[in-house]
Amino acid sequence: MQAEIIAVGTEILLGQITNTNSTHIAQGLAELGIDSYYQTVVGDNPARLARVIEIAAQRNDLVILSGGLGPTKDDLTKQTLAKYLNVPLVEDAAAMTVINNYFKTTGKSMTANNRIQALYPNGATPLTNHNGMAVGAFYQSPDSADFLLLPGPPREMTKMFDSEAKPKLQAVYGKQAQIYSRVLRFFGIGESKLVTELQTLINDQQAVTIAPYAKTNEVTLRLSAQADSKQAAQVALDVVDEQIMTKVGTYFYGYGDDNSLAKVVVESLIARNLSITAAESLTAGEFQSTIGSVPGVSAIFPGGFVTYANAAKHQLVNVPQTTIDQAGVVSEATAIAMADGARAQLQTAIALSFTGVAGPDDLEGQPAGTVWIGLAYRKQPTIGRLYHFAGDRQKVRERSVMAGLDLLRRALAAEQPTEK
Amino acid sequence: MQAEIIAVGTEILLGQITNTNSTHIAQGLAELGIDSYYQTVVGDNPARLARVIEIAAQRNDLVILSGGLGPTKDDLTKQTLAKYLNVPLVEDAAAMTVINNYFKTTGKSMTANNRIQALYPNGATPLTNHNGMAVGAFYQSPDSADFLLLPGPPREMTKMFDSEAKPKLQAVYGKQAQIYSRVLRFFGIGESKLVTELQTLINDQQAVTIAPYAKTNEVTLRLSAQADSKQAAQVALDVVDEQIMTKVGTYFYGYGDDNSLAKVVVESLIARNLSITAAESLTAGEFQSTIGSVPGVSAIFPGGFVTYANAAKHQLVNVPQTTIDQAGVVSEATAIAMADGARAQLQTAIALSFTGVAGPDDLEGQPAGTVWIGLAYRKQPTIGRLYHFAGDRQKVRERSVMAGLDLLRRALAAEQPTEK
């Protein structure tokens, strides 16, 4: 079972709008276990539309068209499809009633064009448009591909696809076996290294597929299993999950599409009631802003310091001037003094500090990307870690924040066993 | 001249990411006056990719491929294209140097896969990747379509397309009359309101086209003029620019694609040698982090405070407990006290403060989105401004930061005439 999504609209070709319709439909197909190997965008041009319909019908079992069902002279999708299928367009009485009522209620005058919105290819099942006037259609063909016709405006399309089309697709094409996924998130390992480490597993993938994605500052793996039940899928996923953990578990920090290193760390701090503060130089508040993005953080985060200038490091978190003079502002000693000073000020369980060279220029003879992160963690001796980050000013700052979160995550994880 | 955009990536077909790359490239083609009648998406599958390349090459003069240049075994775009073109892949020495340096700097271990990222089809012009390692390519073919190879990650793709590919496309396919553009940036007005205000100008556009784009928290207008010389274009652009300013000039803050409200504000502060600090509650450091993103900010930004808890507001920036008790923590009085207190601590010319309800929950009976911003500006009386922002926690925090920058920009602008 294989489907192609065709979005019809010149405004997409001109880059005036982003094609979110295809994303939504693609998600739905994935959930239904229907393969989709191609997506196409074509303008409001009947000749070119006819050509892409023909190509799509040849290489698929189902072709989903969105856009071009409206009342303007540019809207020619169903006319073009009807011609391809060699069937006439017929009027959907229910849709026509909606259109008539709209013009009666609003007192606006109806044009002949508006009637067109109630038409659909003869032989198809009309699909109700809950958020607009143009009717959709699902056409099952004995000798060509099947066709699904959806409106273009995302509000109309998503509602019709989710509540009208999807149940029909499920009933007609749905297999017993559905696809179940699990997302694993990793920090501190690049996509290529991760893939190299997991090469054997990836090469051997059978019941469970493993798809790596490089995201900003992290990598995720999506494990997908086709199974008859959720339980059967979980068992298959668990096996591969465990194999992956054996190899790269040290970089793993959490599950799920809607997760982040900051979320995992803050939720762990909240769960263990450990308060935190920070003193930030090159990151200028970005670490605190990042943990501040997690709801509920106020329970463990009273506030902190941005100590950009040397004088502020001294004034706000009591870094001794002699430390800066002797060790330099980008140094282990300064990082440790910043973390200790911030923690002493706000009496928290934990403090992080960031001092380094964001760039573009060098500082004290140290190149951009040189960063010391300090961690004052409970009763443990305060440590300083040296990093060398590649990239521009923004990258260096982002990577510093992520490295700080990771340092803290590892400290939290290391402590956990003794607490049990 | 006709081009097709092909996005390569199974994650698009699965609906895991939205195909914003094609939108960006489509905008660029529209600006260059290159027609685009089709867009295609195909997965990381060499056989299907080869088929769509063939179809696209037959119906276009230029085929633009994005995605699949990375180091994993899924990344097969250039291998597939090279096979189609019947040319070998060769190594770009400059790209290989970048890759080697990255692994040298970070101390990470390089895998064989990483070398693949420096390869491009023989005969093509390699294109520098400023935000990643995978080299791009522009291949001009005497007997087939031309090909442009771009990386998939949007940060890498947009930079390479804008700064490396576009000038080449312009040079090779550009008409005599070139297109000159000017980008105007607005804050504090929505896209539909901006379009309504400029309706007459937009309807009458002739020599100069006006294209509005809604971006995150701001709107831009791209004015484009086709002209034989830069000078002639400037004259035409100036006329429309002035007409726009008469209508919506109060929301205008700067020119250029590579600009931001933070950049304009920080550069103005540096130019006038005005130092700044901040005390942030709901934004938790995001304002300071945002100004910290502008190179050179250290000249006027010593540091500041994240005062999340009430106790921290009192301890760090001396907000009287009575003020919080009587007026509430989300109040004009508290915002003013925070700004005054922060400024007094660090002896700056200016201080901003942010106190409000980021959400998702209410605070002190005030709904999420309620925000007071304080501004202590030189010798002027310190003010507090009340805002009601829509959106989730992140949106409310972002919009607070933008509103703070705008408040400061307007204070700076209001003062300017008397200083001249």
PDB file of C-alpha atoms in Angstrom, chain A residues 142-383:
ATOM      1  CA  PRO A 142     -10.932  -0.552  -9.857  1.00  0.00           C
ATOM      2  CA  ASP A 143      -8.298  -0.017 -12.556  1.00  0.00           C
ATOM      3  CA  SER A 144      -6.300   3.081 -11.583  1.00  0.00           C
ATOM      4  CA  ALA A 145      -5.041   4.424  -8.270  1.00  0.00           C
ATOM      5  CA  ASP A 146      -7.574   5.597  -5.699  1.00  0.00           C
ATOM      6  CA  PHE A 147      -7.887   9.350  -5.104  1.00  0.00           C
ATOM      7  CA  LEU A 148      -8.521  11.501  -2.084  1.00  0.00           C
ATOM      8  CA  LEU A 149      -9.501  15.129  -2.711  1.00  0.00           C
ATOM      9  CA  LEU A 150      -8.948  17.613   0.133  1.00  0.00           C
ATOM     10  CA  PRO A 151      -9.281  21.402   0.343  1.00  0.00           C
ATOM     11  CA  GLY A 152      -6.173  23.638   0.547  1.00  0.00           C
ATOM     12  CA  PRO A 153      -6.713  25.904   3.579  1.00  0.00           C
ATOM     13  CA  PRO A 154      -4.979  24.070   6.467  1.00  0.00           C
ATOM     14  CA  ARG A 155      -7.908  24.563   8.875  1.00  0.00           C
ATOM     15  CA  GLU A 156     -10.281  22.917   6.387  1.00  0.00           C
ATOM     16  CA  MET A 157      -7.844  20.259   5.260  1.00  0.00           C
ATOM     17  CA  THR A 158      -6.703  19.035   8.693  1.00  0.00           C
ATOM     18  CA  LYS A 159     -10.246  18.739  10.014  1.00  0.00           C
ATOM     19  CA  MET A 160     -11.485  16.907   6.924  1.00  0.00           C
ATOM     20  CA  PHE A 161      -8.459  14.619   6.807  1.00  0.00           C
ATOM     21  CA  ASP A 162      -8.565  13.746  10.495  1.00  0.00           C
ATOM     22  CA  SER A 163     -12.278  13.307  11.001  1.00  0.00           C
ATOM     23  CA  GLU A 164     -13.598  12.302   7.556  1.00  0.00           C
ATOM     24  CA  ALA A 165     -10.811  10.809   5.460  1.00  0.00           C
ATOM     25  CA  LYS A 166      -8.638   9.000   7.994  1.00  0.00           C
ATOM     26  CA  PRO A 167     -11.362   6.638   9.269  1.00  0.00           C
ATOM     27  CA  LYS A 168     -12.177   5.743   5.656  1.00  0.00           C
ATOM     28  CA  LEU A 169      -8.527   5.100   4.782  1.00  0.00           C
ATOM     29  CA  GLN A 170      -8.201   2.990   7.921  1.00  0.00           C
ATOM     30  CA  ALA A 171     -11.266   0.953   6.990  1.00  0.00           C
ATOM     31  CA  VAL A 172     -10.229   0.423   3.368  1.00  0.00           C
ATOM     32  CA  TYR A 173      -6.436   0.001   3.605  1.00  0.00           C
ATOM     33  CA  GLY A 174      -5.727  -0.468   7.291  1.00  0.00           C
ATOM     34  CA  LYS A 175      -3.737  -3.541   8.072  1.00  0.00           C
ATOM     35  CA  GLN A 176      -3.959  -5.383  11.286  1.00  0.00           C
ATOM     36  CA  ALA A 177      -0.342  -4.407  11.786  1.00  0.00           C
ATOM     37  CA  GLN A 178       0.270  -0.777  12.729  1.00  0.00           C
ATOM     38  CA  ILE A 179       3.524   1.099  13.227  1.00  0.00           C
ATOM     39  CA  TYR A 180       4.652   1.920  16.751  1.00  0.00           C
ATOM     40  CA  SER A 181       7.585   4.271  17.350  1.00  0.00           C
ATOM     41  CA  ARG A 182       9.920   5.192  20.159  1.00  0.00           C
ATOM     42  CA  VAL A 183      12.307   8.162  20.095  1.00  0.00           C
ATOM     43  CA  LEU A 184      15.653   8.003  21.931  1.00  0.00           C
ATOM     44  CA  ARG A 185      17.572  11.240  22.511  1.00  0.00           C
ATOM     45  CA  PHE A 186      21.346  11.559  22.791  1.00  0.00           C
ATOM     46  CA  PHE A 187      23.682  14.393  23.676  1.00  0.00           C
ATOM     47  CA  GLY A 188      27.454  14.566  23.316  1.00  0.00           C
ATOM     48  CA  ILE A 189      27.772  12.258  20.326  1.00  0.00           C
ATOM     49  CA  GLY A 190      27.557  13.265  16.662  1.00  0.00           C
ATOM     50  CA  GLU A 191      25.248  11.575  14.167  1.00  0.00           C
ATOM     51  CA  SER A 192      28.077   9.922  12.263  1.00  0.00           C
ATOM     52  CA  LYS A 193      29.757   8.585  15.424  1.00  0.00           C
ATOM     53  CA  LEU A 194      26.418   7.277  16.679  1.00  0.00           C
ATOM     54  CA  VAL A 195      25.772   5.534  13.380  1.00  0.00           C
ATOM     55  CA  THR A 196      29.265   4.039  13.390  1.00  0.00           C
ATOM     56  CA  GLU A 197      28.789   2.712  16.921  1.00  0.00           C
ATOM     57  CA  LEU A 198      25.442   1.167  15.958  1.00  0.00           C
ATOM     58  CA  GLN A 199      26.509  -0.012  12.497  1.00  0.00           C
ATOM     59  CA  THR A 200      25.846  -3.702  13.138  1.00  0.00           C
ATOM     60  CA  LEU A 201      22.423  -3.027  14.608  1.00  0.00           C
ATOM     61  CA  ILE A 202      21.519  -0.707  11.737  1.00  0.00           C
ATOM     62  CA  ASN A 203      22.706  -3.184   9.121  1.00  0.00           C
ATOM     63  CA  ASP A 204      20.802  -6.016  10.778  1.00  0.00           C
ATOM     64  CA  GLN A 205      17.573  -4.101  11.342  1.00  0.00           C
ATOM     65  CA  GLN A 206      14.546  -6.262  10.615  1.00  0.00           C
ATOM     66  CA  ALA A 207      11.469  -6.113  12.803  1.00  0.00           C
ATOM     67  CA  VAL A 208      12.562  -2.760  14.195  1.00  0.00           C
ATOM     68  CA  THR A 209      13.886   0.012  11.977  1.00  0.00           C
ATOM     69  CA  ILE A 210      16.407   2.499  13.365  1.00  0.00           C
ATOM     70  CA  ALA A 211      16.394   6.009  11.915  1.00  0.00           C
ATOM     71  CA  PRO A 212      18.961   8.549  13.151  1.00  0.00           C
ATOM     72  CA  TYR A 213      18.292  12.296  12.905  1.00  0.00           C
ATOM     73  CA  ALA A 214      20.754  15.089  13.653  1.00  0.00           C
ATOM     74  CA  LYS A 215      19.000  17.912  15.450  1.00  0.00           C
ATOM     75  CA  THR A 216      20.440  21.138  16.809  1.00  0.00           C
ATOM     76  CA  ASN A 217      23.084  20.070  19.333  1.00  0.00           C
ATOM     77  CA  GLU A 218      21.730  16.558  19.706  1.00  0.00           C
ATOM     78  CA  VAL A 219      20.883  13.365  17.830  1.00  0.00           C
ATOM     79  CA  THR A 220      17.742  11.279  18.029  1.00  0.00           C
ATOM     80  CA  LEU A 221      17.026   7.708  17.005  1.00  0.00           C
ATOM     81  CA  ARG A 222      13.515   6.743  15.990  1.00  0.00           C
ATOM     82  CA  LEU A 223      12.838   3.058  16.481  1.00  0.00           C
ATOM     83  CA  SER A 224       9.771   1.804  14.601  1.00  0.00           C
ATOM     84  CA  ALA A 225       8.160  -1.603  14.795  1.00  0.00           C
ATOM     85  CA  GLN A 226       5.239  -2.935  12.779  1.00  0.00           C
ATOM     86  CA  ALA A 227       3.143  -5.172  14.964  1.00  0.00           C
ATOM     87  CA  ASP A 228      -0.375  -6.425  15.531  1.00  0.00           C
ATOM     88  CA  SER A 229      -0.608  -4.956  19.010  1.00  0.00           C
ATOM     89  CA  LYS A 230       1.023  -2.234  21.026  1.00  0.00           C
ATOM     90  CA  GLN A 231       2.292  -4.852  23.437  1.00  0.00           C
ATOM     91  CA  ALA A 232       3.990  -6.908  20.721  1.00  0.00           C
ATOM     92  CA  ALA A 233       5.598  -3.722  19.396  1.00  0.00           C
ATOM     93  CA  GLN A 234       6.879  -2.740  22.858  1.00  0.00           C
ATOM     94  CA  VAL A 235       8.562  -6.112  23.252  1.00  0.00           C
ATOM     95  CA  ALA A 236      10.340  -5.749  19.901  1.00  0.00           C
ATOM     96  CA  LEU A 237      11.304  -2.147  20.656  1.00  0.00           C
ATOM     97  CA  ASP A 238      12.616  -3.071  24.107  1.00  0.00           C
ATOM     98  CA  VAL A 239      15.035  -5.601  22.630  1.00  0.00           C
ATOM     99  CA  VAL A 240      16.623  -3.106  20.236  1.00  0.00           C
ATOM    100  CA  ASP A 241      16.480  -0.326  22.831  1.00  0.00           C
ATOM    101  CA  GLU A 242      18.558  -2.435  25.212  1.00  0.00           C
ATOM    102  CA  GLN A 243      21.085  -3.305  22.495  1.00  0.00           C
ATOM    103  CA  ILE A 244      21.472   0.380  21.710  1.00  0.00           C
ATOM    104  CA  MET A 245      21.916   1.293  25.371  1.00  0.00           C
ATOM    105  CA  THR A 246      24.729  -1.222  25.762  1.00  0.00           C
ATOM    106  CA  LYS A 247      26.663   0.567  23.040  1.00  0.00           C
ATOM    107  CA  VAL A 248      25.851   4.271  23.470  1.00  0.00           C
ATOM    108  CA  GLY A 249      23.818   4.442  26.680  1.00  0.00           C
ATOM    109  CA  THR A 250      26.227   6.912  28.228  1.00  0.00           C
ATOM    110  CA  TYR A 251      25.048   9.576  25.755  1.00  0.00           C
ATOM    111  CA  PHE A 252      21.346   8.789  26.174  1.00  0.00           C
ATOM    112  CA  TYR A 253      19.376  11.293  28.196  1.00  0.00           C
ATOM    113  CA  GLY A 254      15.676  10.712  27.561  1.00  0.00           C
ATOM    114  CA  TYR A 255      12.763   9.494  25.464  1.00  0.00           C
ATOM    115  CA  GLY A 256      10.159  11.208  23.343  1.00  0.00           C
ATOM    116  CA  ASP A 257       9.642  13.733  20.556  1.00  0.00           C
ATOM    117  CA  ASP A 258       8.655  16.405  23.016  1.00  0.00           C
ATOM    118  CA  ASN A 259      11.659  16.296  25.295  1.00  0.00           C
ATOM    119  CA  SER A 260      14.926  18.166  25.863  1.00  0.00           C
ATOM    120  CA  LEU A 261      18.027  17.992  27.983  1.00  0.00           C
ATOM    121  CA  ALA A 262      16.802  21.038  29.931  1.00  0.00           C
ATOM    122  CA  LYS A 263      13.466  19.361  30.640  1.00  0.00           C
ATOM    123  CA  VAL A 264      15.092  16.137  31.851  1.00  0.00           C
ATOM    124  CA  VAL A 265      17.512  18.018  34.115  1.00  0.00           C
ATOM    125  CA  VAL A 266      14.943  20.433  35.583  1.00  0.00           C
ATOM    126  CA  GLU A 267      12.420  17.667  36.215  1.00  0.00           C
ATOM    127  CA  SER A 268      15.100  15.620  37.951  1.00  0.00           C
ATOM    128  CA  LEU A 269      16.004  18.632  40.134  1.00  0.00           C
ATOM    129  CA  ILE A 270      12.341  19.206  41.011  1.00  0.00           C
ATOM    130  CA  ALA A 271      11.798  15.522  41.801  1.00  0.00           C
ATOM    131  CA  ARG A 272      14.783  15.541  44.164  1.00  0.00           C
ATOM    132  CA  ASN A 273      14.135  19.038  45.488  1.00  0.00           C
ATOM    133  CA  LEU A 274      17.609  20.322  44.623  1.00  0.00           C
ATOM    134  CA  SER A 275      17.811  24.084  44.146  1.00  0.00           C
ATOM    135  CA  ILE A 276      20.086  25.647  41.537  1.00  0.00           C
ATOM    136  CA  THR A 277      21.627  28.952  40.552  1.00  0.00           C
ATOM    137  CA  ALA A 278      24.218  30.089  38.021  1.00  0.00           C
ATOM    138  CA  ALA A 279      26.791  32.743  37.273  1.00  0.00           C
ATOM    139  CA  GLU A 280      27.138  33.291  33.549  1.00  0.00           C
ATOM    140  CA  SER A 281      29.717  35.216  31.635  1.00  0.00           C
ATOM    141  CA  LEU A 282      29.880  34.336  27.927  1.00  0.00           C
ATOM    142  CA  THR A 283      26.415  32.748  27.950  1.00  0.00           C
ATOM    143  CA  ALA A 284      24.972  35.988  29.394  1.00  0.00           C
ATOM    144  CA  GLY A 285      21.851  34.397  30.894  1.00  0.00           C
ATOM    145  CA  GLU A 286      21.214  31.739  28.263  1.00  0.00           C
ATOM    146  CA  PHE A 287      21.676  28.846  30.710  1.00  0.00           C
ATOM    147  CA  GLN A 288      19.227  30.348  33.183  1.00  0.00           C
ATOM    148  CA  SER A 289      16.816  31.270  30.389  1.00  0.00           C
ATOM    149  CA  THR A 290      16.970  27.674  29.135  1.00  0.00           C
ATOM    150  CA  ILE A 291      16.113  26.114  32.479  1.00  0.00           C
ATOM    151  CA  GLY A 292      13.538  28.911  32.899  1.00  0.00           C
ATOM    152  CA  SER A 293      11.718  27.556  29.849  1.00  0.00           C
ATOM    153  CA  VAL A 294      10.607  24.443  31.769  1.00  0.00           C
ATOM    154  CA  PRO A 295       7.282  24.867  33.609  1.00  0.00           C
ATOM    155  CA  GLY A 296       7.598  24.393  37.362  1.00  0.00           C
ATOM    156  CA  VAL A 297      11.249  25.490  37.492  1.00  0.00           C
ATOM    157  CA  SER A 298      10.419  28.173  40.070  1.00  0.00           C
ATOM    158  CA  ALA A 299      10.289  25.446  42.719  1.00  0.00           C
ATOM    159  CA  ILE A 300      14.059  24.954  42.508  1.00  0.00           C
ATOM    160  CA  PHE A 301      15.416  28.117  40.825  1.00  0.00           C
ATOM    161  CA  PRO A 302      15.456  31.317  42.890  1.00  0.00           C
ATOM    162  CA  GLY A 303      17.484  33.265  40.324  1.00  0.00           C
ATOM    163  CA  GLY A 304      21.110  33.997  39.500  1.00  0.00           C
ATOM    164  CA  PHE A 305      23.745  36.202  37.980  1.00  0.00           C
ATOM    165  CA  VAL A 306      24.981  37.435  34.654  1.00  0.00           C
ATOM    166  CA  THR A 307      28.574  38.431  35.335  1.00  0.00           C
ATOM    167  CA  TYR A 308      29.816  39.632  32.002  1.00  0.00           C
ATOM    168  CA  ALA A 309      32.459  42.151  33.106  1.00  0.00           C
ATOM    169  CA  ASN A 310      35.279  41.195  35.476  1.00  0.00           C
ATOM    170  CA  ALA A 311      34.099  43.799  37.968  1.00  0.00           C
ATOM    171  CA  ALA A 312      30.650  42.162  38.013  1.00  0.00           C
ATOM    172  CA  LYS A 313      32.235  38.769  38.714  1.00  0.00           C
ATOM    173  CA  HIS A 314      33.862  40.326  41.738  1.00  0.00           C
ATOM    174  CA  GLN A 315      30.923  42.450  42.857  1.00  0.00           C
ATOM    175  CA  LEU A 316      28.057  40.001  42.331  1.00  0.00           C
ATOM    176  CA  VAL A 317      29.571  36.597  43.120  1.00  0.00           C
ATOM    177  CA  ASN A 318      32.733  37.539  45.028  1.00  0.00           C
ATOM    178  CA  VAL A 319      35.348  36.205  42.639  1.00  0.00           C
ATOM    179  CA  PRO A 320      38.593  37.499  44.196  1.00  0.00           C
ATOM    180  CA  GLN A 321      40.354  40.007  41.961  1.00  0.00           C
ATOM    181  CA  THR A 322      43.570  38.070  42.610  1.00  0.00           C
ATOM    182  CA  THR A 323      42.032  34.926  41.065  1.00  0.00           C
ATOM    183  CA  ILE A 324      41.219  36.814  37.881  1.00  0.00           C
ATOM    184  CA  ASP A 325      44.629  38.496  37.867  1.00  0.00           C
ATOM    185  CA  GLN A 326      46.592  35.324  38.489  1.00  0.00           C
ATOM    186  CA  ALA A 327      44.626  32.582  36.720  1.00  0.00           C
ATOM    187  CA  GLY A 328      42.889  34.701  34.090  1.00  0.00           C
ATOM    188  CA  VAL A 329      39.177  35.247  33.615  1.00  0.00           C
ATOM    189  CA  VAL A 330      38.865  32.177  31.373  1.00  0.00           C
ATOM    190  CA  SER A 331      40.283  29.633  33.780  1.00  0.00           C
ATOM    191  CA  GLU A 332      39.409  26.750  36.052  1.00  0.00           C
ATOM    192  CA  ALA A 333      39.990  28.869  39.149  1.00  0.00           C
ATOM    193  CA  THR A 334      37.624  31.614  37.980  1.00  0.00           C
ATOM    194  CA  ALA A 335      34.949  29.091  36.950  1.00  0.00           C
ATOM    195  CA  ILE A 336      35.141  27.436  40.369  1.00  0.00           C
ATOM    196  CA  ALA A 337      35.077  30.769  42.203  1.00  0.00           C
ATOM    197  CA  MET A 338      32.025  31.886  40.173  1.00  0.00           C
ATOM    198  CA  ALA A 339      30.093  28.697  40.953  1.00  0.00           C
ATOM    199  CA  ASP A 340      31.007  28.798  44.639  1.00  0.00           C
ATOM    200  CA  GLY A 341      30.225  32.511  44.888  1.00  0.00           C
ATOM    201  CA  ALA A 342      26.828  32.193  43.193  1.00  0.00           C
ATOM    202  CA  ARG A 343      25.866  29.285  45.406  1.00  0.00           C
ATOM    203  CA  ALA A 344      26.954  31.114  48.551  1.00  0.00           C
ATOM    204  CA  GLN A 345      24.862  34.142  47.578  1.00  0.00           C
ATOM    205  CA  LEU A 346      21.613  32.255  47.034  1.00  0.00           C
ATOM    206  CA  GLN A 347      22.219  29.269  49.308  1.00  0.00           C
ATOM    207  CA  THR A 348      21.303  26.684  46.685  1.00  0.00           C
ATOM    208  CA  ALA A 349      22.276  23.013  46.524  1.00  0.00           C
ATOM    209  CA  ILE A 350      23.867  23.417  43.096  1.00  0.00           C
ATOM    210  CA  ALA A 351      25.486  26.178  41.064  1.00  0.00           C
ATOM    211  CA  LEU A 352      26.865  26.262  37.541  1.00  0.00           C
ATOM    212  CA  SER A 353      29.212  28.833  36.078  1.00  0.00           C
ATOM    213  CA  PHE A 354      30.260  29.679  32.549  1.00  0.00           C
ATOM    214  CA  THR A 355      33.342  31.664  31.596  1.00  0.00           C
ATOM    215  CA  GLY A 356      34.870  31.549  28.160  1.00  0.00           C
ATOM    216  CA  VAL A 357      35.428  33.126  24.789  1.00  0.00           C
ATOM    217  CA  ALA A 358      32.252  33.341  22.699  1.00  0.00           C
ATOM    218  CA  GLY A 359      34.072  35.102  19.883  1.00  0.00           C
ATOM    219  CA  PRO A 360      34.435  36.336  17.269  1.00  0.00           C
ATOM    220  CA  ASP A 361      37.602  37.755  18.911  1.00  0.00           C
ATOM    221  CA  ASP A 362      40.182  36.039  21.133  1.00  0.00           C
ATOM    222  CA  LEU A 363      40.339  36.889  24.840  1.00  0.00           C
ATOM    223  CA  GLU A 364      43.483  36.883  26.981  1.00  0.00           C
ATOM    224  CA  GLY A 365      45.213  34.988  24.178  1.00  0.00           C
ATOM    225  CA  GLN A 366      42.668  32.168  24.254  1.00  0.00           C
ATOM    226  CA  PRO A 367      40.818  31.384  21.017  1.00  0.00           C
ATOM    227  CA  ALA A 368      37.041  31.695  20.526  1.00  0.00           C
ATOM    228  CA  GLY A 369      35.364  28.504  21.652  1.00  0.00           C
ATOM    229  CA  THR A 370      37.474  28.040  24.799  1.00  0.00           C
ATOM    230  CA  VAL A 371      35.042  27.615  27.690  1.00  0.00           C
ATOM    231  CA  TRP A 372      35.337  26.646  31.350  1.00  0.00           C
ATOM    232  CA  ILE A 373      32.204  25.373  33.072  1.00  0.00           C
ATOM    233  CA  GLY A 374      32.138  25.204  36.867  1.00  0.00           C
ATOM    234  CA  LEU A 375      29.883  22.917  38.854  1.00  0.00           C
ATOM    235  CA  ALA A 376      29.303  23.234  42.583  1.00  0.00           C
ATOM    236  CA  TYR A 377      27.281  20.103  43.332  1.00  0.00           C
ATOM    237  CA  ARG A 378      26.002  19.536  46.836  1.00  0.00           C
ATOM    238  CA  LYS A 379      28.803  18.438  49.160  1.00  0.00           C
ATOM    239  CA  GLN A 380      31.138  17.347  46.366  1.00  0.00           C
ATOM    240  CA  PRO A 381      34.272  19.399  45.647  1.00  0.00           C
ATOM    241  CA  THR A 382      33.492  22.104  43.089  1.00  0.00           C
ATOM    242  CA  ILE A 383      34.938  21.241  39.693  1.00  0.00           C
TER     243      ILE A 383
END
